[in-house]
Short mmCIF file of C-alpha atoms in Angstrom, two decimals:
data_model
loop_
_atom_site.label_atom_id
_atom_site.label_comp_id
_atom_site.label_asym_id
_atom_site.label_seq_id
_atom_site.Cartn_x
_atom_site.Cartn_y
_atom_site.Cartn_z
CA MET A 1 67.60 71.15 104.86
CA LEU A 2 68.96 67.76 103.90
CA PHE A 3 71.92 65.77 105.39
CA LEU A 4 73.60 63.06 103.66
CA GLY A 5 75.38 59.76 105.43
CA ILE A 6 77.24 57.48 103.41
CA ASP A 7 78.89 54.09 105.48
CA VAL A 8 81.49 52.53 103.21
CA GLY A 9 81.65 49.28 104.43
CA THR A 10 83.03 45.38 104.48
CA GLN A 11 81.27 44.36 101.44
CA GLY A 12 80.09 47.47 99.84
CA ALA A 13 78.50 51.14 100.54
CA ARG A 14 75.02 52.79 101.53
CA GLY A 15 73.70 55.66 101.93
CA ILE A 16 70.51 57.46 103.49
CA ILE A 17 69.41 61.13 102.95
CA CYS A 18 67.31 62.33 106.03
CA ASP A 19 65.61 66.01 107.24
CA GLU A 20 66.69 67.61 110.35
CA GLN A 21 63.84 66.23 112.01
CA GLY A 22 65.12 62.11 111.19
CA GLN A 23 62.24 61.51 108.24
CA VAL A 24 64.14 59.38 105.83
CA PHE A 25 63.82 60.76 101.99
CA ALA A 26 66.34 58.10 100.07
CA GLN A 27 68.63 55.69 100.47
CA GLY A 28 70.67 53.63 98.23
CA THR A 29 72.99 50.57 98.37
CA CYS A 30 76.31 49.15 96.51
CA ASN A 31 78.52 46.37 96.87
CA PHE A 32 81.75 46.05 96.09
CA TRP A 33 82.71 44.09 92.77
CA GLU A 34 85.82 42.37 94.55
CA LEU A 35 85.41 41.83 98.52
CA ASN A 36 89.79 40.77 98.54
CA THR A 37 91.81 41.40 96.21
CA SER A 38 94.71 39.91 97.70
CA ARG A 39 95.34 36.16 96.64
CA ARG A 40 97.39 35.23 99.98
CA GLU A 41 95.81 33.57 102.59
CA GLY A 42 94.98 35.89 105.60
CA TRP A 43 95.77 38.59 103.68
CA TYR A 44 92.94 40.87 103.05
CA GLU A 45 92.98 44.07 100.61
CA GLN A 46 90.69 46.51 98.45
CA ALA A 47 91.41 48.73 95.31
CA PRO A 48 90.71 52.32 97.08
CA ALA A 49 88.77 53.10 93.20
CA MET A 50 86.29 50.50 93.95
CA TRP A 51 85.15 52.29 97.19
CA TRP A 52 85.17 55.38 95.31
CA ASP A 53 82.63 53.75 92.47
CA ALA A 54 80.59 51.80 95.17
CA ALA A 55 79.76 55.30 97.05
CA GLY A 56 79.49 57.67 93.81
CA THR A 57 76.87 54.69 92.64
CA VAL A 58 75.34 55.16 96.07
CA ILE A 59 74.91 58.74 95.81
CA LYS A 60 73.82 58.63 92.56
CA LYS A 61 71.02 56.24 93.73
CA CYS A 62 70.10 58.09 96.61
CA VAL A 63 69.95 61.60 94.63
CA ASP A 64 67.44 59.60 92.12
CA ALA A 65 65.34 58.17 94.68
CA LEU A 66 65.26 62.14 96.45
CA LYS A 67 64.37 63.57 92.93
CA ARG A 68 61.14 61.05 93.09
CA THR A 69 59.98 62.64 96.16
CA GLY A 70 59.70 66.36 95.13
CA ARG A 71 63.48 67.20 96.65
CA LYS A 72 65.82 68.45 95.01
CA PRO A 73 69.96 67.68 96.03
CA THR A 74 70.20 71.03 96.35
CA GLU A 75 69.04 71.26 99.23
CA ILE A 76 72.00 68.48 100.66
CA ARG A 77 73.34 70.71 103.14
CA ALA A 78 76.41 68.54 104.29
CA VAL A 79 77.51 65.37 103.72
CA THR A 80 79.41 62.52 106.41
CA VAL A 81 81.04 59.62 105.60
CA ASP A 82 82.43 56.43 107.27
CA GLY A 83 84.99 53.46 107.04
CA THR A 84 85.97 50.31 108.62
CA SER A 85 88.66 50.27 111.97
CA GLY A 86 92.23 50.03 110.80
CA THR A 87 91.56 50.07 107.66
CA ILE A 88 94.59 52.09 106.17
CA VAL A 89 96.00 53.07 102.50
CA LEU A 90 99.07 55.05 101.36
CA LEU A 91 98.87 58.31 98.32
CA ASP A 92 101.64 59.55 96.56
CA GLU A 93 102.05 62.99 95.87
CA GLU A 94 98.91 63.28 92.94
CA LYS A 95 96.92 61.60 95.73
CA HIS A 96 96.78 58.40 93.89
CA PRO A 97 96.95 54.75 95.89
CA LEU A 98 100.54 53.49 96.07
CA ARG A 99 98.75 49.85 96.62
CA ASN A 100 95.66 48.51 97.63
CA ALA A 101 94.36 49.27 100.75
CA LEU A 102 95.40 47.08 103.94
CA MET A 103 91.94 45.88 105.22
CA TYR A 104 90.62 45.94 109.15
CA ASN A 105 90.85 42.24 108.91
CA ASP A 106 94.19 42.03 107.48
CA MET A 107 96.35 40.74 110.26
CA ARG A 108 99.67 40.05 108.87
CA ALA A 109 101.32 43.05 110.73
CA ALA A 110 101.90 40.55 114.03
CA VAL A 111 105.48 41.23 114.33
CA GLN A 112 105.33 44.94 113.75
CA ALA A 113 102.75 45.05 116.05
CA GLU A 114 104.54 43.27 119.25
CA LYS A 115 107.62 45.72 117.96
CA ILE A 116 104.93 48.74 118.33
CA HIS A 117 104.00 47.48 121.59
CA ASP A 118 106.80 46.94 122.97
CA HIS A 119 107.84 50.80 122.72
CA ALA A 120 104.42 52.00 123.56
CA GLY A 121 103.90 50.82 127.46
CA GLU A 122 103.41 54.70 128.17
CA LEU A 123 100.33 55.14 125.36
CA GLU A 124 98.80 51.95 125.62
CA LYS A 125 98.25 52.33 129.69
CA LYS A 126 97.23 56.17 129.03
CA MET A 127 94.73 55.22 126.41
CA GLY A 128 93.83 51.66 127.84
CA TYR A 129 94.12 49.93 125.10
CA VAL A 130 97.31 47.15 123.38
CA PHE A 131 98.25 47.41 119.68
CA ASN A 132 97.30 44.86 117.91
CA ALA A 133 97.90 43.51 114.06
CA SER A 134 94.48 44.86 113.27
CA PHE A 135 95.35 48.39 114.25
CA ALA A 136 96.12 51.12 111.60
CA LEU A 137 99.37 51.59 112.96
CA PRO A 138 101.38 48.08 112.61
CA LYS A 139 100.15 47.92 108.80
CA ILE A 140 101.84 51.50 108.28
CA LEU A 141 105.10 49.96 110.02
CA TRP A 142 104.77 46.37 107.75
CA ILE A 143 104.67 48.89 104.78
CA LYS A 144 107.56 50.48 105.42
CA GLU A 145 109.74 47.79 106.57
CA GLN A 146 108.39 45.12 103.67
CA GLU A 147 107.36 47.28 101.16
CA PRO A 148 110.00 50.19 101.19
CA TYR A 149 109.83 51.36 97.74
CA VAL A 150 106.27 52.11 98.88
CA TYR A 151 106.80 53.61 101.74
CA GLU A 152 109.09 56.00 100.13
CA LYS A 153 106.77 57.83 97.72
CA ALA A 154 104.02 57.89 100.69
CA GLU A 155 102.77 61.46 101.11
CA TYR A 156 99.53 60.77 102.78
CA MET A 157 98.69 57.82 104.86
CA VAL A 158 94.62 57.98 104.96
CA HIS A 159 92.18 56.11 106.40
CA GLN A 160 89.00 54.09 104.37
CA SER A 161 86.51 56.78 104.79
CA ASP A 162 89.74 60.05 104.52
CA TYR A 163 89.93 58.46 100.91
CA ILE A 164 86.26 59.11 99.92
CA VAL A 165 86.34 62.54 101.49
CA GLY A 166 89.04 63.36 99.68
CA ARG A 167 87.63 62.57 96.59
CA LEU A 168 84.79 64.60 97.44
CA THR A 169 87.00 67.79 98.70
CA GLY A 170 90.24 67.24 97.52
CA GLU A 171 91.37 67.38 101.29
CA TYR A 172 93.12 64.66 102.15
CA GLY A 173 95.43 65.63 105.14
CA ILE A 174 92.47 65.68 107.89
CA THR A 175 90.92 62.25 109.65
CA ASP A 176 88.79 62.36 112.93
CA TYR A 177 89.24 61.46 116.38
CA SER A 178 87.83 57.92 115.69
CA ASN A 179 89.74 56.87 112.69
CA ALA A 180 93.40 57.97 114.24
CA LEU A 181 92.40 56.06 117.27
CA LYS A 182 94.46 52.80 115.75
CA SER A 183 97.08 55.15 114.21
CA GLY A 184 98.43 55.58 117.19
CA PHE A 185 96.81 58.93 117.77
CA ASP A 186 97.31 60.21 121.83
CA LEU A 187 93.23 61.37 121.95
CA LYS A 188 93.84 62.51 125.34
CA GLU A 189 96.91 65.20 124.48
CA GLU A 190 95.22 65.69 121.20
CA VAL A 191 99.17 64.90 119.29
CA TRP A 192 100.83 62.61 117.53
CA PRO A 193 102.86 60.65 120.40
CA GLU A 194 106.72 60.93 119.84
CA LEU A 195 106.17 57.37 119.36
CA LEU A 196 106.26 57.79 115.59
CA GLU A 197 109.20 58.68 115.33
CA VAL A 198 111.02 55.94 117.98
CA LEU A 199 109.30 54.00 114.64
CA GLY A 200 111.43 55.28 112.33
CA LEU A 201 107.94 56.69 110.53
CA ASP A 202 107.48 60.13 108.51
CA ARG A 203 104.95 62.30 110.96
CA ARG A 204 104.67 64.16 107.44
CA ILE A 205 102.60 61.70 106.02
CA PHE A 206 100.37 61.89 109.29
CA PRO A 207 96.89 63.42 108.47
CA SER A 208 95.41 66.32 111.29
CA VAL A 209 93.19 65.35 113.40
CA ILE A 210 89.41 66.37 114.24
CA PRO A 211 86.56 65.88 116.05
CA PRO A 212 84.06 63.63 114.07
CA GLY A 213 80.90 66.18 112.64
CA GLN A 214 83.77 69.47 112.35
CA VAL A 215 83.59 70.73 109.30
CA ILE A 216 86.44 69.92 106.56
CA GLY A 217 85.96 71.71 103.89
CA ASN A 218 82.96 72.24 100.86
CA ILE A 219 82.20 69.58 98.00
CA THR A 220 84.60 70.33 95.07
CA LYS A 221 83.33 71.63 91.57
CA GLU A 222 84.01 68.45 89.94
CA ALA A 223 81.71 66.57 92.40
CA ALA A 224 79.09 69.19 93.01
CA GLU A 225 78.18 69.11 89.28
CA GLU A 226 78.73 65.04 89.01
CA PHE A 227 75.88 64.66 92.02
CA GLY A 228 73.68 67.90 91.28
CA PHE A 229 74.76 69.33 94.48
CA SER A 230 74.95 72.87 95.45
CA PRO A 231 78.39 74.30 95.62
CA ASP A 232 77.68 75.27 99.10
CA THR A 233 77.45 71.76 100.66
CA VAL A 234 79.82 71.17 103.03
CA VAL A 235 81.94 67.58 103.83
CA ALA A 236 82.21 67.05 107.84
CA ALA A 237 84.11 64.32 109.12
CA GLY A 238 82.91 61.08 109.82
CA ALA A 239 84.46 58.03 112.12
CA THR A 240 84.33 54.71 112.04
CA ASP A 241 81.41 52.22 111.31
CA GLY A 242 81.12 51.05 115.08
CA TYR A 243 81.22 54.99 116.13
CA VAL A 244 78.66 55.81 114.18
CA SER A 245 76.23 52.88 114.48
CA ALA A 246 76.26 53.70 118.14
CA VAL A 247 75.94 57.30 117.56
CA SER A 248 72.28 56.22 115.69
CA THR A 249 71.09 54.43 118.34
CA GLY A 250 71.04 58.13 120.20
CA ALA A 251 73.45 56.70 123.04
CA VAL A 252 75.82 60.00 122.52
CA LYS A 253 74.95 61.71 126.08
CA ARG A 254 76.65 60.69 129.24
CA GLY A 255 75.88 57.78 130.86
CA ASP A 256 74.13 56.22 127.52
CA TRP A 257 74.72 52.42 126.40
CA ALA A 258 74.50 51.44 122.96
CA SER A 259 74.07 47.23 122.04
CA ILE A 260 74.34 46.33 118.93
CA ILE A 261 73.63 43.09 118.09
CA GLY A 262 74.15 42.09 114.60
CA THR A 263 76.46 39.11 113.29
CA THR A 264 78.25 40.04 116.55
CA MET A 265 77.54 42.08 119.39
CA VAL A 266 79.09 45.72 119.87
CA LEU A 267 78.66 47.66 123.27
CA LYS A 268 79.16 51.27 123.34
CA GLY A 269 78.75 53.76 126.27
CA VAL A 270 79.16 57.79 127.21
CA THR A 271 81.35 57.96 130.13
CA LYS A 272 83.20 61.48 131.66
CA GLU A 273 86.46 59.52 132.28
CA LEU A 274 88.60 57.52 129.96
CA PHE A 275 88.24 53.98 131.84
CA VAL A 276 91.05 51.86 131.10
CA ASP A 277 90.33 48.12 131.08
CA ALA A 278 93.04 45.92 132.78
CA GLY A 279 92.17 42.96 130.66
CA GLY A 280 92.81 44.62 127.58
CA SER A 281 89.43 42.96 125.78
CA SER A 282 87.58 47.12 125.51
CA TYR A 283 88.92 50.65 124.77
CA SER A 284 87.48 54.23 124.11
CA HIS A 285 87.05 56.38 121.18
CA LYS A 286 86.74 60.12 122.15
CA LEU A 287 83.32 61.91 121.04
CA PRO A 288 83.14 65.97 120.21
CA SER A 289 82.08 66.82 123.23
CA GLY A 290 85.28 66.02 125.41
CA ASP A 291 83.33 62.26 126.84
CA TRP A 292 84.63 58.53 126.24
CA MET A 293 82.72 56.50 124.32
CA PHE A 294 84.12 53.56 125.95
CA GLY A 295 82.50 50.04 124.80
CA GLY A 296 84.26 47.02 122.76
CA ALA A 297 82.86 43.99 119.90
CA SER A 298 82.56 40.18 120.76
CA ASN A 299 82.59 37.66 118.45
CA ILE A 300 79.62 36.02 119.70
CA GLY A 301 76.04 37.45 118.62
CA GLY A 302 73.11 36.60 115.97
CA ARG A 303 75.52 34.29 113.91
CA CYS A 304 74.61 31.71 116.16
CA LEU A 305 71.10 31.31 114.79
CA ASN A 306 72.60 31.10 111.02
CA ASP A 307 74.86 28.62 112.49
CA PHE A 308 72.11 25.96 113.36
CA PHE A 309 68.92 27.19 111.67
CA GLU A 310 68.02 28.83 107.97
CA LYS A 311 67.44 32.11 107.91
CA GLU A 312 63.82 31.71 105.84
CA GLU A 313 62.71 29.45 109.55
CA PHE A 314 63.22 31.85 112.02
CA GLU A 315 59.95 33.66 112.03
CA MET A 316 58.32 30.54 112.64
CA TRP A 317 61.24 29.14 115.49
CA ASN A 318 60.71 32.82 117.26
CA ARG A 319 56.43 32.05 117.47
CA GLY A 320 57.35 29.46 120.09
CA VAL A 321 60.12 30.79 121.78
CA MET A 322 57.50 32.48 124.70
CA ASP A 323 56.54 29.31 125.19
CA VAL A 324 59.90 27.31 126.20
CA ILE A 325 61.39 29.95 128.28
CA PRO A 326 63.58 29.61 129.98
CA THR A 327 65.23 27.20 128.67
CA LYS A 328 67.28 26.34 131.58
CA VAL A 329 70.08 25.86 128.92
CA ILE A 330 73.89 27.34 129.74
CA SER A 331 75.70 28.29 126.56
CA TYR A 332 78.13 30.71 125.21
CA PRO A 333 77.21 30.57 121.30
CA LEU A 334 80.65 31.52 119.86
CA HIS A 335 81.20 30.97 116.47
CA GLY A 336 84.55 29.54 115.57
CA ARG A 337 87.38 29.73 117.54
CA GLY A 338 88.08 32.70 120.52
CA GLU A 339 86.53 35.90 122.11
CA ARG A 340 87.90 39.44 122.18
CA PHE A 341 85.08 40.79 124.18
CA PRO A 342 83.93 41.10 127.35
CA PHE A 343 87.42 39.14 127.63
CA LEU A 344 90.24 38.31 125.70
CA ASP A 345 90.77 34.48 124.93
CA PRO A 346 92.09 33.02 121.48
CA GLU A 347 91.24 29.53 122.50
CA ALA A 348 87.68 30.27 123.80
CA ARG A 349 85.14 27.76 122.46
CA ALA A 350 81.23 27.50 122.28
CA PHE A 351 79.97 25.26 125.27
CA VAL A 352 76.24 23.63 125.94
CA LEU A 353 75.15 22.24 129.28
CA GLY A 354 71.50 20.99 128.95
CA ASP A 355 69.20 19.18 126.67
CA ILE A 356 69.13 20.82 122.93
CA SER A 357 67.54 17.89 121.03
CA ASP A 358 64.68 20.22 120.82
CA PRO A 359 65.09 22.56 117.50
CA GLN A 360 62.33 24.55 119.33
CA ILE A 361 64.19 24.65 123.13
CA HIS A 362 67.81 25.52 121.23
CA TYR A 363 66.39 27.88 118.96
CA ALA A 364 65.80 29.73 122.52
CA ALA A 365 68.30 28.56 124.19
CA LEU A 366 71.00 30.22 121.23
CA MET A 367 69.05 33.59 121.92
CA GLU A 368 69.48 33.38 125.75
CA GLY A 369 72.75 32.57 125.66
CA VAL A 370 73.80 35.39 123.69
CA ALA A 371 71.56 37.66 126.42
CA TYR A 372 73.62 36.08 129.29
CA ALA A 373 77.48 37.06 127.31
CA GLU A 374 75.54 40.99 127.01
CA ARG A 375 74.52 40.66 130.77
CA LEU A 376 78.54 38.85 131.18
CA ALA A 377 79.79 42.50 129.22
CA PHE A 378 77.78 44.93 130.79
CA GLU A 379 78.77 43.83 134.29
CA HIS A 380 82.40 43.79 132.75
CA MET A 381 81.99 47.54 132.08
CA GLN A 382 81.05 48.39 135.43
CA GLU A 383 83.82 46.44 136.66
CA CYS A 384 85.78 48.63 134.75
CA GLY A 385 84.69 51.78 136.44
CA ALA A 386 81.32 52.67 134.13
CA CYS A 387 78.22 53.66 135.51
CA VAL A 388 75.05 51.46 133.67
CA GLY A 389 71.80 53.50 133.78
CA GLN A 390 68.55 51.63 133.23
CA GLU A 391 67.72 52.42 129.88
CA ILE A 392 69.68 50.75 126.80
CA PHE A 393 69.46 51.91 123.49
CA THR A 394 69.61 49.13 120.81
CA THR A 395 69.65 48.43 117.15
CA GLY A 396 71.36 45.21 114.95
CA GLY A 397 69.25 42.33 113.80
CA ALA A 398 69.08 40.83 116.79
CA CYS A 399 65.93 43.50 117.46
CA ARG A 400 64.04 42.40 114.25
CA SER A 401 62.78 39.58 117.09
CA SER A 402 60.36 41.08 119.64
CA GLU A 403 60.75 37.70 121.49
CA TRP A 404 64.61 38.19 121.48
CA LEU A 405 64.44 41.71 122.74
CA ARG A 406 62.31 40.46 125.44
CA ILE A 407 64.37 37.72 126.35
CA ARG A 408 67.25 40.41 126.76
CA ALA A 409 65.35 42.99 128.61
CA SER A 410 64.61 40.29 131.33
CA VAL A 411 68.52 39.17 131.33
CA LEU A 412 69.60 42.38 131.94
CA ASP A 413 66.26 43.76 133.85
CA ARG A 414 66.73 46.59 131.95
CA MET A 415 64.43 48.39 129.47
CA LEU A 416 65.29 48.23 125.54
CA LYS A 417 65.03 50.95 123.31
CA VAL A 418 64.73 50.44 119.94
CA PRO A 419 65.13 53.17 117.38
CA GLU A 420 63.12 53.82 113.75
CA ASN A 421 66.29 54.02 111.84
CA THR A 422 69.62 52.96 112.53
CA GLY A 423 72.86 51.98 111.13
CA ALA A 424 75.77 53.56 110.55
CA ALA A 425 74.68 55.81 107.14
CA MET A 426 71.85 57.26 109.81
CA GLY A 427 74.99 57.76 112.19
CA CYS A 428 76.78 59.30 109.30
CA ALA A 429 73.51 62.18 108.43
CA ILE A 430 73.18 62.59 112.13
CA LEU A 431 77.03 64.06 112.79
CA ALA A 432 76.41 65.88 109.56
CA ALA A 433 73.31 67.67 111.01
CA SER A 434 75.36 68.31 114.14
CA ALA A 435 78.06 69.48 111.80
CA SER A 436 75.84 72.74 109.74
CA CYS A 437 72.56 72.44 111.94
CA TYR A 438 72.31 72.49 115.49
CA HIS A 439 74.91 72.92 118.37
CA ASP A 440 76.23 69.73 118.94
CA LEU A 441 75.53 66.06 118.58
CA PRO A 442 73.45 65.72 121.61
CA GLU A 443 70.99 68.33 120.22
CA ALA A 444 71.00 66.73 116.62
CA ALA A 445 70.40 63.06 117.98
CA GLY A 446 67.45 64.13 120.20
CA HIS A 447 65.78 66.03 117.19
CA MET A 448 66.22 63.06 114.54
CA ILE A 449 66.35 60.11 116.57
CA SER A 450 62.65 57.90 117.73
CA TYR A 451 62.11 54.77 118.64
CA ARG A 452 59.61 52.23 117.30
CA ASP A 453 59.79 49.96 120.07
CA ILE A 454 60.24 50.32 123.97
CA ILE A 455 60.44 46.41 125.83
CA GLU A 456 60.24 46.39 129.00
CA PRO A 457 61.43 43.04 131.45
CA VAL A 458 58.76 40.19 131.57
CA TYR A 459 57.84 39.92 134.92
CA GLY A 460 58.50 36.69 136.48
CA LEU A 461 61.64 36.27 133.87
CA THR A 462 63.73 38.25 135.36
CA SER A 463 64.33 36.53 139.04
CA LEU A 464 64.57 33.14 136.80
CA TYR A 465 67.32 34.53 134.46
CA ASP A 466 69.26 36.02 137.54
CA GLU A 467 69.69 32.74 138.75
CA LEU A 468 70.27 31.12 135.61
CA TYR A 469 73.21 33.67 135.02
CA GLN A 470 74.52 33.51 138.32
CA CYS A 471 74.66 29.17 136.91
CA ALA A 472 75.86 30.73 133.57
CA PHE A 473 78.93 32.68 135.10
CA GLU A 474 80.10 29.99 136.95
CA ALA A 475 80.48 28.42 133.66
CA TYR A 476 82.19 31.22 132.04
CA GLN A 477 84.68 31.25 134.66
CA GLU A 478 85.70 27.44 134.65
CA ARG A 479 86.46 27.99 130.77
CA TYR A 480 87.11 30.86 129.99
CA GLN A 481 90.22 33.81 130.82
CA LEU A 482 88.11 36.59 132.55
CA GLY A 483 89.80 39.17 132.65
CA LYS A 484 89.00 42.01 135.36
CA GLY A 485 88.52 45.27 134.73
#
């Protein structure tokens, strides 16, 4: 039995086919031909047809690679798709896009976000977030107010992954818990709130909402013929890209935490209760089990290395890291202005305390700076009431460096577990298996995820890093608006 996960991201699509034990048989990628169709500064749009072309290309690449292994696409039992959080498009009665999609990073709806915020106090308090322009609901309201000729023709409001699911199944009126969050869905009561009517929005165009991993329907006859699938292949509800990336690490049971450090840093942890972050920097998704996935996304991360060093030199600098740590340099290596997690501070800037004239020390100090920020984030989660255990599941580009893993384990004083195969597409494949092979998501993850590295804190470094972190925390307090949970 095989499962296909499709990740529709910011720059393109990628796919993976694996079996019920997590063995990968095929992968494929395809970049979008244009990243932003808008020519207005600060606006970000994409054509949904481009998503479908890229997803179709990825499916065909995966199927071709699968055939070379001797397996057949008719063995694919289930497909799941993810997309970027907060990306939406309106469709007409023929399921055709009425305009280009407004992307997750499009911030044109700031006025609408404020208007929603004025009416959504009860929902925001209940769900533990604050509506902002990156959310889907303000974008929908913006279209209603600024392009009424578009809104009046709308029959469906769909998220990025919903559109691909619709092309595969013909069903455009269903979404998942994760995508629905930023569209204003009340995840505690599992209803669309009265807020929609207050805003003058038509509840009819909003989709039904089901848990990630629940079957939506069978693939269409046309799609089965185009890609070589069995007509019995099902499509299950996916989630947002950050949600399924956390799933791919194995952080799916109560008490599990995932730390994903790529360009930026994302923390997600599974909790029994829905915790509210009074500082507004984090929020919770809902898991199929009814537990919550609590966390946030930072502007800090691996990008800081690219800001000062050539990627081709990383391996060379990595080799000298253990000889110079701890560097005793304190920093918060932000890229640009502003931080969103583990604190909200639009004016936050990077800082460095200490001598970084030696490039080897500078390189190692950047790694330490991200590790200190990671510890700050975990401590913030604990301040909000969450329990963080001694094991952290981790993935992302930062995990390519064993030296960086040892620094992080020592700063956190926790064990880091690095999965063999990770990423949003893999998380989708695990969700697909949970829908059609296993009893639930934890069982699927338990069978499909293996770990290539388990990193323990370095003896002798933990106490030194604890002292340095306390200095770092004092420096953060002096410079940033550290909200309390």
